[in-house]
Amino acid sequence: RNSWYLRLSAFIMFLFMLVVLILELIISVFLYRIINVLVESVFLFRLIEFIIEIVLIYIIIVLLYIYAPPKFMQYRYVKKGAIISASLLYLVLVILVLLYSIIGNYLDVINVNNSVVMLVTLYLLALFVCNYIIIFGLIINSKNYKLLDNNKCK
């Protein structure tokens, strides 16, 4: 591939990561209000919220893993890395939402300027960790692909 195509591909992967983080935060905030009206049970509400969030993250990661590498990868090669990455990303995003709620409780004590800096710093730190999780999943997928590819050659 030429260099412009690789740069465009890297930029699109970065945009996918931003979309995952932003959609996760939006879903965490607004899905509560939407499902709360429709569902009476708290357990059922949390279960529906969890399923929607995991499926959204998993689909975006699978699309990223299929189209990001230089060679087109099939779904069967990206399943394991996508499952691990989706679960780790969900864990990081839940921690990020919890930290945002903890900081939100102390906004009266903390200066407003300091709280904005803390929120942006936490977001960038979560984005950094999420990028390494995505790379970890790609490494798992590449090992699966190489093992399967070598077995075909023999």
mmCIF file of C-alpha atoms in Angstrom:
data_model
loop_
_atom_site.group_PDB
_atom_site.id
_atom_site.type_symbol
_atom_site.label_atom_id
_atom_site.label_comp_id
_atom_site.label_asym_id
_atom_site.label_seq_id
_atom_site.Cartn_x
_atom_site.Cartn_y
_atom_site.Cartn_z
ATOM 1 C CA ARG A 1 0.000 0.000 0.000
ATOM 2 C CA ASN A 2 1.142 3.523 -0.595
ATOM 3 C CA SER A 3 1.894 5.873 2.274
ATOM 4 C CA TRP A 4 -1.204 8.068 1.878
ATOM 5 C CA TYR A 5 -3.461 5.057 2.069
ATOM 6 C CA LEU A 6 -1.715 3.866 5.240
ATOM 7 C CA ARG A 7 -2.048 7.288 6.835
ATOM 8 C CA LEU A 8 -5.710 7.464 5.903
ATOM 9 C CA SER A 9 -6.222 3.985 7.339
ATOM 10 C CA ALA A 10 -4.523 4.980 10.602
ATOM 11 C CA PHE A 11 -6.656 8.116 10.816
ATOM 12 C CA ILE A 12 -9.838 6.098 10.263
ATOM 13 C CA MET A 13 -8.779 3.660 12.998
ATOM 14 C CA PHE A 14 -8.264 6.594 15.352
ATOM 15 C CA LEU A 15 -11.718 7.925 14.447
ATOM 16 C CA PHE A 16 -13.203 4.486 15.196
ATOM 17 C CA MET A 17 -11.641 4.638 18.646
ATOM 18 C CA LEU A 18 -13.027 8.109 19.263
ATOM 19 C CA VAL A 19 -16.460 6.973 18.123
ATOM 20 C CA VAL A 20 -16.341 4.026 20.525
ATOM 21 C CA LEU A 21 -15.432 6.225 23.486
ATOM 22 C CA ILE A 22 -17.941 8.963 22.673
ATOM 23 C CA LEU A 23 -20.794 6.539 21.953
ATOM 24 C CA GLU A 24 -20.049 4.638 25.143
ATOM 25 C CA LEU A 25 -20.240 7.817 27.188
ATOM 26 C CA ILE A 26 -23.435 8.923 25.427
ATOM 27 C CA ILE A 27 -25.035 5.516 25.882
ATOM 28 C CA SER A 28 -24.039 5.438 29.538
ATOM 29 C CA VAL A 29 -25.642 8.821 30.139
ATOM 30 C CA PHE A 30 -28.755 8.778 27.945
ATOM 31 C CA LEU A 31 -29.605 5.085 27.767
ATOM 32 C CA TYR A 32 -30.432 5.163 31.446
ATOM 33 C CA ARG A 33 -33.251 7.634 30.829
ATOM 34 C CA ILE A 34 -34.611 5.830 27.759
ATOM 35 C CA ILE A 35 -34.663 2.313 29.190
ATOM 36 C CA ASN A 36 -35.832 3.495 32.610
ATOM 37 C CA VAL A 37 -39.099 4.616 31.035
ATOM 38 C CA LEU A 38 -39.574 1.302 29.211
ATOM 39 C CA VAL A 39 -38.380 -1.175 31.846
ATOM 40 C CA GLU A 40 -39.512 -1.347 35.459
ATOM 41 C CA SER A 41 -36.973 -3.857 36.778
ATOM 42 C CA VAL A 42 -33.520 -2.544 37.655
ATOM 43 C CA PHE A 43 -31.849 -5.873 36.874
ATOM 44 C CA LEU A 44 -33.467 -6.094 33.453
ATOM 45 C CA PHE A 45 -32.492 -2.479 32.795
ATOM 46 C CA ARG A 46 -28.832 -3.128 33.602
ATOM 47 C CA LEU A 47 -28.830 -6.300 31.525
ATOM 48 C CA ILE A 48 -30.233 -4.518 28.458
ATOM 49 C CA GLU A 49 -27.772 -1.654 28.887
ATOM 50 C CA PHE A 50 -24.838 -4.074 29.185
ATOM 51 C CA ILE A 51 -25.858 -6.058 26.097
ATOM 52 C CA ILE A 52 -26.292 -2.948 23.943
ATOM 53 C CA GLU A 53 -22.942 -1.508 25.003
ATOM 54 C CA ILE A 54 -20.981 -4.746 24.522
ATOM 55 C CA VAL A 55 -22.545 -5.418 21.110
ATOM 56 C CA LEU A 56 -21.779 -1.875 19.940
ATOM 57 C CA ILE A 57 -18.154 -2.080 21.044
ATOM 58 C CA TYR A 58 -17.746 -5.586 19.610
ATOM 59 C CA ILE A 59 -19.139 -4.629 16.181
ATOM 60 C CA ILE A 60 -16.889 -1.589 15.880
ATOM 61 C CA ILE A 61 -13.814 -3.578 16.920
ATOM 62 C CA VAL A 62 -14.615 -6.404 14.490
ATOM 63 C CA LEU A 63 -14.961 -3.896 11.653
ATOM 64 C CA LEU A 64 -11.690 -2.312 12.690
ATOM 65 C CA TYR A 65 -9.886 -5.664 12.812
ATOM 66 C CA ILE A 66 -11.260 -6.803 9.474
ATOM 67 C CA TYR A 67 -10.454 -3.675 7.479
ATOM 68 C CA ALA A 68 -7.402 -2.209 9.279
ATOM 69 C CA PRO A 69 -4.672 -4.732 8.409
ATOM 70 C CA PRO A 70 -2.964 -4.551 5.023
ATOM 71 C CA LYS A 71 -4.529 -7.912 4.135
ATOM 72 C CA PHE A 72 -8.284 -8.347 4.362
ATOM 73 C CA MET A 73 -8.986 -10.657 7.316
ATOM 74 C CA GLN A 74 -11.980 -12.890 7.639
ATOM 75 C CA TYR A 75 -14.287 -12.831 10.638
ATOM 76 C CA ARG A 76 -13.105 -16.217 11.913
ATOM 77 C CA TYR A 77 -9.562 -14.847 12.344
ATOM 78 C CA VAL A 78 -10.614 -11.771 14.321
ATOM 79 C CA LYS A 79 -13.134 -13.300 16.745
ATOM 80 C CA LYS A 80 -10.755 -14.090 19.595
ATOM 81 C CA GLY A 81 -8.962 -10.733 19.579
ATOM 82 C CA ALA A 82 -12.241 -8.845 19.208
ATOM 83 C CA ILE A 83 -13.836 -10.613 22.175
ATOM 84 C CA ILE A 84 -10.829 -9.931 24.407
ATOM 85 C CA SER A 85 -10.509 -6.327 23.238
ATOM 86 C CA ALA A 86 -14.225 -5.626 23.586
ATOM 87 C CA SER A 87 -14.301 -6.928 27.146
ATOM 88 C CA LEU A 88 -11.168 -4.973 28.129
ATOM 89 C CA LEU A 89 -12.459 -1.826 26.429
ATOM 90 C CA TYR A 90 -15.764 -2.158 28.247
ATOM 91 C CA LEU A 91 -13.885 -2.462 31.534
ATOM 92 C CA VAL A 92 -11.816 0.664 30.796
ATOM 93 C CA LEU A 93 -14.896 2.629 29.767
ATOM 94 C CA VAL A 94 -16.820 1.579 32.883
ATOM 95 C CA ILE A 95 -13.894 2.747 34.999
ATOM 96 C CA LEU A 96 -13.867 6.033 33.061
ATOM 97 C CA VAL A 97 -17.588 6.579 33.682
ATOM 98 C CA LEU A 98 -17.143 5.781 37.374
ATOM 99 C CA LEU A 99 -14.275 8.261 37.641
ATOM 100 C CA TYR A 100 -16.392 10.909 35.895
ATOM 101 C CA SER A 101 -19.206 10.362 38.393
ATOM 102 C CA ILE A 102 -16.789 10.531 41.332
ATOM 103 C CA ILE A 103 -15.298 13.778 40.037
ATOM 104 C CA GLY A 104 -18.817 15.106 39.404
ATOM 105 C CA ASN A 105 -19.656 14.586 43.085
ATOM 106 C CA TYR A 106 -16.751 16.811 44.119
ATOM 107 C CA LEU A 107 -17.299 19.688 41.681
ATOM 108 C CA ASP A 108 -18.232 21.979 44.581
ATOM 109 C CA VAL A 109 -14.888 21.320 46.269
ATOM 110 C CA ILE A 110 -12.746 21.372 43.123
ATOM 111 C CA ASN A 111 -12.252 24.519 41.098
ATOM 112 C CA VAL A 112 -14.152 24.397 37.774
ATOM 113 C CA ASN A 113 -10.990 24.929 35.723
ATOM 114 C CA ASN A 114 -9.217 22.113 37.526
ATOM 115 C CA SER A 115 -12.161 19.762 37.043
ATOM 116 C CA VAL A 116 -12.216 20.394 33.277
ATOM 117 C CA VAL A 117 -8.495 19.677 33.089
ATOM 118 C CA MET A 118 -8.974 16.489 35.126
ATOM 119 C CA LEU A 119 -11.843 15.282 32.917
ATOM 120 C CA VAL A 120 -9.910 15.907 29.701
ATOM 121 C CA THR A 121 -6.829 14.237 31.170
ATOM 122 C CA LEU A 122 -8.848 11.182 32.174
ATOM 123 C CA TYR A 123 -10.391 11.008 28.705
ATOM 124 C CA LEU A 124 -6.989 11.178 27.001
ATOM 125 C CA LEU A 125 -5.579 8.589 29.397
ATOM 126 C CA ALA A 126 -8.509 6.274 28.617
ATOM 127 C CA LEU A 127 -7.932 6.823 24.895
ATOM 128 C CA PHE A 128 -4.256 5.902 25.366
ATOM 129 C CA VAL A 129 -5.127 2.704 27.239
ATOM 130 C CA CYS A 130 -7.810 1.824 24.674
ATOM 131 C CA ASN A 131 -5.299 2.158 21.852
ATOM 132 C CA TYR A 132 -3.020 -0.355 23.557
ATOM 133 C CA ILE A 133 -5.965 -2.697 24.068
ATOM 134 C CA ILE A 134 -6.746 -2.472 20.346
ATOM 135 C CA ILE A 135 -3.100 -3.228 19.517
ATOM 136 C CA PHE A 136 -3.161 -6.170 21.928
ATOM 137 C CA GLY A 137 -6.197 -7.576 20.115
ATOM 138 C CA LEU A 138 -4.465 -7.107 16.765
ATOM 139 C CA ILE A 139 -1.471 -9.047 18.065
ATOM 140 C CA ILE A 140 -3.746 -11.889 19.152
ATOM 141 C CA ASN A 141 -5.403 -11.876 15.739
ATOM 142 C CA SER A 142 -2.096 -11.841 13.898
ATOM 143 C CA LYS A 143 -0.877 -14.853 15.878
ATOM 144 C CA ASN A 144 -4.097 -16.722 15.029
ATOM 145 C CA TYR A 145 -3.807 -15.744 11.384
ATOM 146 C CA LYS A 146 -0.156 -16.786 11.140
ATOM 147 C CA LEU A 147 -0.800 -20.136 12.815
ATOM 148 C CA LEU A 148 -3.708 -20.874 10.523
ATOM 149 C CA ASP A 149 -1.850 -19.592 7.465
ATOM 150 C CA ASN A 150 1.232 -21.736 8.211
ATOM 151 C CA ASN A 151 -0.910 -24.824 8.626
ATOM 152 C CA LYS A 152 -2.436 -24.263 5.199
ATOM 153 C CA CYS A 153 1.004 -24.044 3.568
ATOM 154 C CA LYS A 154 2.186 -27.426 4.887
#
